[in-house]
Coordinates of C-alpha atoms in Angstrom, one line a residue:
M211 CA -0.1 0.1 0.1
A212 CA 1.4 3.5 -0.9
S213 CA 2.5 5.8 2.0
N214 CA -0.1 8.8 2.9
S215 CA 2.5 11.1 1.7
D216 CA 2.5 9.5 -1.8
F217 CA -1.3 9.9 -2.2
T218 CA -1.2 13.5 -0.5
H219 CA 1.2 14.5 -3.0
K220 CA -1.0 13.1 -5.8
A221 CA -4.2 14.4 -4.7
R222 CA -5.8 17.9 -5.5
L223 CA -8.7 18.4 -2.9
D224 CA -10.8 21.3 -2.8
R225 CA -11.4 23.3 0.5
R226 CA -14.5 21.0 1.4
S227 CA -12.7 18.0 0.7
F228 CA -9.4 18.8 2.5
L229 CA -11.4 19.3 5.7
A230 CA -13.4 16.3 5.3
A231 CA -9.9 14.2 4.9
S232 CA -8.7 16.1 7.8
A233 CA -11.4 15.5 9.8
L234 CA -10.5 11.5 8.9
G235 CA -7.3 11.9 11.1
A236 CA -6.2 8.2 11.4
A237 CA -8.4 7.4 8.5
S238 CA -5.9 7.0 5.8
L239 CA -7.9 8.1 2.9
V240 CA -6.7 7.0 -0.5
L241 CA -7.7 9.5 -2.9
P242 CA -6.2 10.0 -6.5
G243 CA -6.5 13.1 -8.2
M244 CA -8.8 11.8 -10.7
V245 CA -11.7 11.6 -8.1
G246 CA -12.1 15.3 -7.9
A247 CA -13.3 14.8 -11.7
A248 CA -15.8 12.4 -10.7
R249 CA -18.7 11.7 -13.0
A250 CA -16.9 13.3 -15.7
S251 CA -18.1 10.2 -18.0
K252 CA -20.2 7.4 -17.7
D253 CA -17.8 5.3 -19.7
K254 CA -15.1 5.6 -16.7
P255 CA -17.1 5.7 -13.6
V256 CA -15.1 6.5 -10.3
I257 CA -15.3 3.9 -7.7
G258 CA -14.3 4.0 -3.8
V259 CA -14.0 1.0 -1.7
V260 CA -14.2 1.5 1.9
V261 CA -12.7 -1.5 3.9
K262 CA -12.9 -2.5 7.5
I263 CA -9.1 -1.7 7.9
G264 CA -6.0 -0.7 6.1
G265 CA -2.5 -2.2 6.1
I266 CA -3.6 -5.7 6.9
P267 CA -2.8 -8.7 4.2
W268 CA -6.4 -9.4 3.5
F269 CA -7.2 -6.1 2.7
N270 CA -3.7 -5.4 0.9
A271 CA -4.7 -8.1 -1.4
M272 CA -8.4 -6.7 -1.9
E273 CA -6.8 -3.4 -2.9
A274 CA -4.3 -5.3 -5.6
G275 CA -7.6 -6.8 -7.0
I276 CA -9.3 -3.5 -7.2
K277 CA -6.2 -1.9 -8.8
K278 CA -5.6 -4.8 -11.3
K279 CA -9.6 -5.1 -12.5
S280 CA -9.7 -1.2 -12.7
A281 CA -6.5 -1.0 -15.1
E282 CA -8.2 -3.8 -17.0
L283 CA -11.9 -2.2 -17.2
G284 CA -10.0 1.5 -17.8
V285 CA -12.0 2.8 -14.8
E286 CA -11.0 4.8 -11.8
A287 CA -11.0 2.4 -8.6
F288 CA -9.4 2.9 -5.1
M289 CA -9.7 1.7 -1.6
V290 CA -9.9 3.6 1.6
G291 CA -8.5 1.7 4.4
P292 CA -9.0 3.4 7.8
T293 CA -6.3 2.7 10.7
S294 CA -8.8 1.0 13.1
A295 CA -11.8 -1.0 12.8
D296 CA -13.9 1.6 13.9
P297 CA -17.6 2.1 12.4
A298 CA -17.2 6.1 12.7
L299 CA -14.1 6.1 10.5
Q300 CA -16.0 4.5 7.6
V301 CA -18.8 6.9 8.2
R302 CA -16.5 9.8 7.8
A303 CA -14.5 8.2 4.8
I304 CA -18.1 7.5 3.2
E305 CA -18.9 11.1 3.9
D306 CA -15.9 12.3 2.1
L307 CA -16.6 10.1 -0.9
I308 CA -20.2 11.6 -1.3
A309 CA -18.7 15.1 -1.1
K310 CA -16.4 14.1 -3.9
G311 CA -19.4 12.8 -6.1
V312 CA -17.9 9.4 -6.7
D313 CA -20.4 7.3 -8.9
V314 CA -20.2 4.2 -6.7
I315 CA -19.2 3.5 -2.9
G316 CA -18.2 0.1 -2.1
V317 CA -17.9 -0.8 1.4
V318 CA -17.1 -4.0 3.7
P319 CA -18.8 -2.7 6.8
N320 CA -17.7 -2.9 10.4
D321 CA -21.3 -2.2 11.6
A322 CA -23.9 -2.7 9.5
E323 CA -26.6 -0.6 11.3
V324 CA -24.2 2.4 11.9
L325 CA -23.7 2.7 8.4
E326 CA -27.2 2.9 7.2
P327 CA -27.8 6.6 7.6
V328 CA -24.9 7.5 5.4
L329 CA -25.3 5.1 2.6
E330 CA -28.6 6.3 2.6
R331 CA -27.5 9.8 1.7
A332 CA -25.2 8.4 -0.7
R333 CA -27.9 6.9 -2.7
K334 CA -30.2 9.9 -2.2
A335 CA -27.1 11.7 -3.7
G336 CA -27.2 9.3 -6.9
I337 CA -24.3 7.3 -5.8
K338 CA -24.7 3.6 -6.2
V339 CA -23.7 1.5 -3.2
V340 CA -22.1 -2.0 -3.4
T341 CA -21.2 -4.0 -0.2
H342 CA -19.5 -7.2 0.7
E343 CA -19.4 -9.2 3.8
S344 CA -22.8 -7.8 4.7
P345 CA -25.7 -10.0 3.6
K346 CA -29.0 -8.0 3.4
Q347 CA -27.5 -4.8 4.1
K348 CA -29.7 -2.1 4.3
Q349 CA -29.3 0.7 1.9
A350 CA -27.2 -0.8 -0.6
D351 CA -28.0 -1.5 -4.2
W352 CA -26.2 -4.9 -4.3
D353 CA -24.5 -7.0 -1.8
F354 CA -21.9 -9.7 -3.0
E355 CA -20.8 -12.9 -1.3
L356 CA -18.1 -15.4 -2.3
A357 CA -19.6 -17.8 0.4
S358 CA -22.9 -18.5 1.6
V359 CA -23.5 -18.4 5.3
K360 CA -24.5 -22.0 5.9
G361 CA -21.8 -23.3 3.5
F362 CA -19.1 -21.4 5.4
G363 CA -20.2 -22.0 9.0
D364 CA -21.1 -25.8 8.2
A365 CA -17.5 -26.1 6.6
Y366 CA -15.9 -24.9 9.9
G367 CA -18.0 -26.7 12.2
K368 CA -17.3 -29.9 10.5
Q369 CA -13.6 -29.3 10.5
L370 CA -13.4 -28.3 14.2
V371 CA -15.5 -31.4 15.3
E372 CA -13.1 -33.6 13.2
A373 CA -10.1 -31.9 14.7
L374 CA -11.3 -32.2 18.2
G375 CA -12.7 -35.9 17.8
G376 CA -16.3 -34.5 18.5
K377 CA -15.0 -33.9 22.2
G378 CA -13.8 -30.9 24.3
E379 CA -14.2 -27.3 24.9
Y380 CA -13.8 -24.6 22.1
A381 CA -14.1 -20.8 21.9
V382 CA -15.4 -18.7 19.1
F383 CA -13.9 -15.2 18.0
V384 CA -15.3 -12.7 15.3
G385 CA -14.4 -9.6 13.9
S386 CA -16.9 -7.9 16.2
L387 CA -20.3 -8.4 17.7
T388 CA -21.6 -6.2 15.1
V389 CA -20.2 -7.6 11.9
P390 CA -23.3 -9.5 10.5
L391 CA -21.4 -11.7 8.5
H392 CA -19.0 -13.1 11.0
N393 CA -22.0 -13.5 13.6
A394 CA -23.9 -15.3 10.8
W395 CA -20.9 -17.7 10.3
A396 CA -20.6 -18.4 13.9
D397 CA -24.3 -19.0 14.5
A398 CA -24.2 -21.9 11.5
A399 CA -20.9 -23.2 12.8
I400 CA -22.1 -23.3 16.5
A401 CA -25.4 -25.1 15.2
Y402 CA -23.5 -27.5 13.2
I403 CA -21.6 -28.8 16.1
K404 CA -24.4 -28.8 18.4
Q405 CA -26.4 -30.9 16.1
N406 CA -23.1 -33.3 15.4
A407 CA -21.3 -33.2 18.4
P408 CA -23.1 -32.6 21.3
E409 CA -20.3 -33.5 23.9
M410 CA -18.3 -30.4 22.6
K411 CA -18.8 -27.4 24.8
L412 CA -18.8 -23.5 23.6
V413 CA -17.0 -21.4 26.3
G414 CA -19.0 -18.4 26.9
D415 CA -20.5 -17.1 23.8
R416 CA -18.3 -15.4 21.4
Y417 CA -15.5 -12.7 21.4
G418 CA -15.3 -9.6 19.3
V419 CA -11.7 -9.4 18.6
A420 CA -10.6 -11.0 15.1
E421 CA -9.8 -8.1 13.5
D422 CA -6.9 -7.2 15.8
V423 CA -4.0 -9.7 16.3
D424 CA -2.9 -8.4 19.3
A425 CA -6.3 -8.5 21.2
S426 CA -7.2 -11.9 19.7
R427 CA -3.8 -13.2 21.0
S428 CA -4.4 -11.7 24.6
T429 CA -7.9 -13.1 24.6
A430 CA -6.7 -16.5 23.9
L431 CA -4.2 -16.2 26.7
D432 CA -6.7 -15.5 29.1
L433 CA -9.2 -18.0 27.9
I434 CA -6.2 -20.7 27.9
R435 CA -5.5 -19.7 31.6
A436 CA -9.1 -19.6 32.8
H437 CA -10.2 -23.1 31.1
P438 CA -7.5 -25.9 31.1
G439 CA -9.7 -28.2 29.2
L440 CA -9.8 -25.8 26.4
K441 CA -9.0 -27.8 22.9
G442 CA -10.1 -25.2 20.0
F443 CA -10.2 -21.7 18.6
L444 CA -12.6 -21.1 15.9
A445 CA -12.1 -17.4 14.6
F446 CA -13.8 -15.4 12.1
G447 CA -11.8 -12.4 11.1
S448 CA -8.3 -12.6 9.4
Q449 CA -6.4 -11.4 12.4
G450 CA -8.3 -13.9 14.9
P451 CA -6.6 -17.1 13.9
I452 CA -3.1 -15.6 13.6
G453 CA -3.6 -14.1 17.2
A454 CA -4.8 -17.2 18.8
A455 CA -2.4 -19.6 17.2
R456 CA 0.4 -17.2 18.7
A457 CA -1.2 -17.4 22.1
V458 CA -1.3 -21.4 21.6
A459 CA 2.5 -21.3 20.7
E460 CA 3.3 -19.2 23.9
K461 CA 1.6 -21.5 26.1
G462 CA 3.3 -24.5 24.7
K463 CA -0.1 -25.8 23.5
K464 CA 0.8 -26.5 19.8
G465 CA -1.0 -29.6 18.7
Q466 CA -3.1 -29.9 22.1
I467 CA -5.4 -26.6 20.9
K468 CA -6.5 -26.5 17.3
V469 CA -6.9 -23.1 15.7
L470 CA -9.0 -22.6 12.8
G471 CA -10.3 -19.7 10.7
P472 CA -9.9 -17.6 7.5
F473 CA -6.4 -15.9 7.4
S474 CA -4.0 -14.2 4.7
P475 CA -1.8 -17.4 3.6
G476 CA 1.1 -15.0 3.4
Q477 CA 0.5 -14.2 7.1
G478 CA -0.2 -17.2 8.4
R479 CA 2.1 -19.7 6.4
K480 CA 4.9 -20.2 9.2
L481 CA 2.2 -21.1 11.5
V482 CA 0.5 -23.6 9.1
K483 CA 3.8 -25.1 8.6
D484 CA 4.8 -25.8 12.3
G485 CA 1.3 -27.1 13.0
T486 CA 0.3 -24.4 15.2
L487 CA -2.2 -22.9 13.0
T488 CA -4.6 -25.8 12.0
G489 CA -5.8 -24.2 9.0
G490 CA -9.3 -23.3 7.4
F491 CA -11.4 -22.1 4.4
M492 CA -11.3 -18.4 2.8
W493 CA -12.4 -16.7 -0.4
N494 CA -9.8 -14.9 -2.4
P495 CA -9.8 -11.5 -1.3
M496 CA -8.1 -10.4 -4.5
L497 CA -10.9 -11.8 -6.3
A498 CA -13.6 -9.7 -4.3
G499 CA -11.6 -6.4 -5.1
E500 CA -12.0 -7.5 -8.7
V501 CA -15.8 -7.9 -8.0
F502 CA -16.0 -4.6 -6.4
V503 CA -14.8 -3.0 -9.6
T504 CA -16.6 -5.5 -12.1
L505 CA -20.0 -4.9 -10.2
G506 CA -19.7 -1.4 -9.6
T507 CA -19.1 -0.6 -13.3
M508 CA -21.9 -2.4 -13.9
V509 CA -24.4 -0.7 -11.8
A510 CA -22.9 2.8 -12.6
K511 CA -23.5 2.0 -16.3
G512 CA -27.1 1.0 -15.5
Q513 CA -26.6 -2.7 -16.6
E514 CA -29.2 -5.1 -15.7
I515 CA -28.7 -7.6 -13.0
K516 CA -31.0 -10.7 -13.2
D517 CA -31.2 -14.2 -12.8
G518 CA -28.9 -15.8 -15.0
T519 CA -26.6 -12.9 -15.4
T520 CA -22.9 -13.9 -15.6
I521 CA -20.6 -11.6 -13.7
E522 CA -16.9 -12.1 -14.1
G523 CA -15.5 -13.4 -10.7
L524 CA -19.2 -14.5 -9.4
G525 CA -20.1 -16.8 -12.5
V526 CA -24.0 -17.0 -13.2
V527 CA -25.8 -15.3 -10.3
H528 CA -29.4 -15.9 -9.1
P529 CA -30.0 -12.7 -7.0
D530 CA -31.9 -13.3 -3.8
G531 CA -33.2 -9.6 -3.2
H532 CA -30.1 -7.5 -3.5
N533 CA -27.8 -10.1 -2.5
L534 CA -25.3 -12.1 -4.8
I535 CA -24.1 -15.2 -3.1
V536 CA -21.7 -17.9 -4.4
D537 CA -19.7 -20.7 -3.0
Q538 CA -16.1 -20.2 -3.9
L539 CA -14.2 -21.8 -0.8
V540 CA -10.5 -22.3 -1.1
S541 CA -9.0 -24.6 1.6
L542 CA -6.0 -23.6 3.9
N543 CA -3.6 -26.3 4.7
K544 CA 0.0 -27.2 4.6
D545 CA -0.6 -28.6 0.8
T546 CA -2.1 -25.4 -0.5
I547 CA -0.6 -22.5 1.8
D548 CA 2.6 -22.0 -0.2
E549 CA 0.9 -21.5 -3.6
L550 CA -1.8 -19.2 -2.2
A551 CA 0.9 -17.0 -0.4
K552 CA 2.7 -16.8 -3.9
M553 CA -0.3 -15.4 -5.2
G554 CA 0.3 -12.4 -2.9
L555 CA -2.6 -13.4 -0.5

């Protein structure tokens, strides 16, 4: 990711936009100079994608996908990466994009409900809204998912049951208690485990730490100390598995406590190789970045999306309301991790 100074050098902000960007403080807006010329041509829409947090491997890969596809399609697309997973920073970032007059705003929400008012303002301003990891998001034109809730949750529930032999205590991490998709996955995984392994016991309910590696690590350490019988961590959020695995290593519990969850292969490769991080499933965040641009370009140009429409990256879609959901799971394990990491993920 380019430094803030690089983007400051490139951007030409009018007074209103400068004040909005300044108010973001730590939000690390990525605003190319072309954004000031938003809506200059329907053939070259401007798309701004606001992610949960910048500077982590998952969203670095997403940004690479955004850049790749925007170059292929000849459109202006960029990513905005706040420095913390704070819904207020996402709101401010979206407000700035509204002020700039972009054609499409993409969002990976930290808190679906908090974003509803600002997304409503965007749509009233004639801006299309595309979300990801937030099915049934209100005030969105479209939401796309590369994994169904049940498919993703069941896959993890089954894997944890097999890893623990159907017995023992386990804990569940999510990115935040307000991230709809993470909690939906957790619900599905827990339901699968209850039905198929009734001797497994959930410790507490769930912990909203999985977008912060340090918070995940410290929470995992606390849980290991408090629950000597703990046998597994199931973490939804790319930093959760990493933090939990580091805690397991620190306590000398490698192999005794299993750690599962989606994570960036490059970040987790060593932990997978040494057996501390058991593995999991993911979708390709680079592909998600490409879909943001492809789908954003289609809605900006007024192209119809209906049952049977083919969208590059999603395939043939069957809309459920405004949700576009496909299952494209990639297995994370010792056999696949190197190749995935080489892809820059």
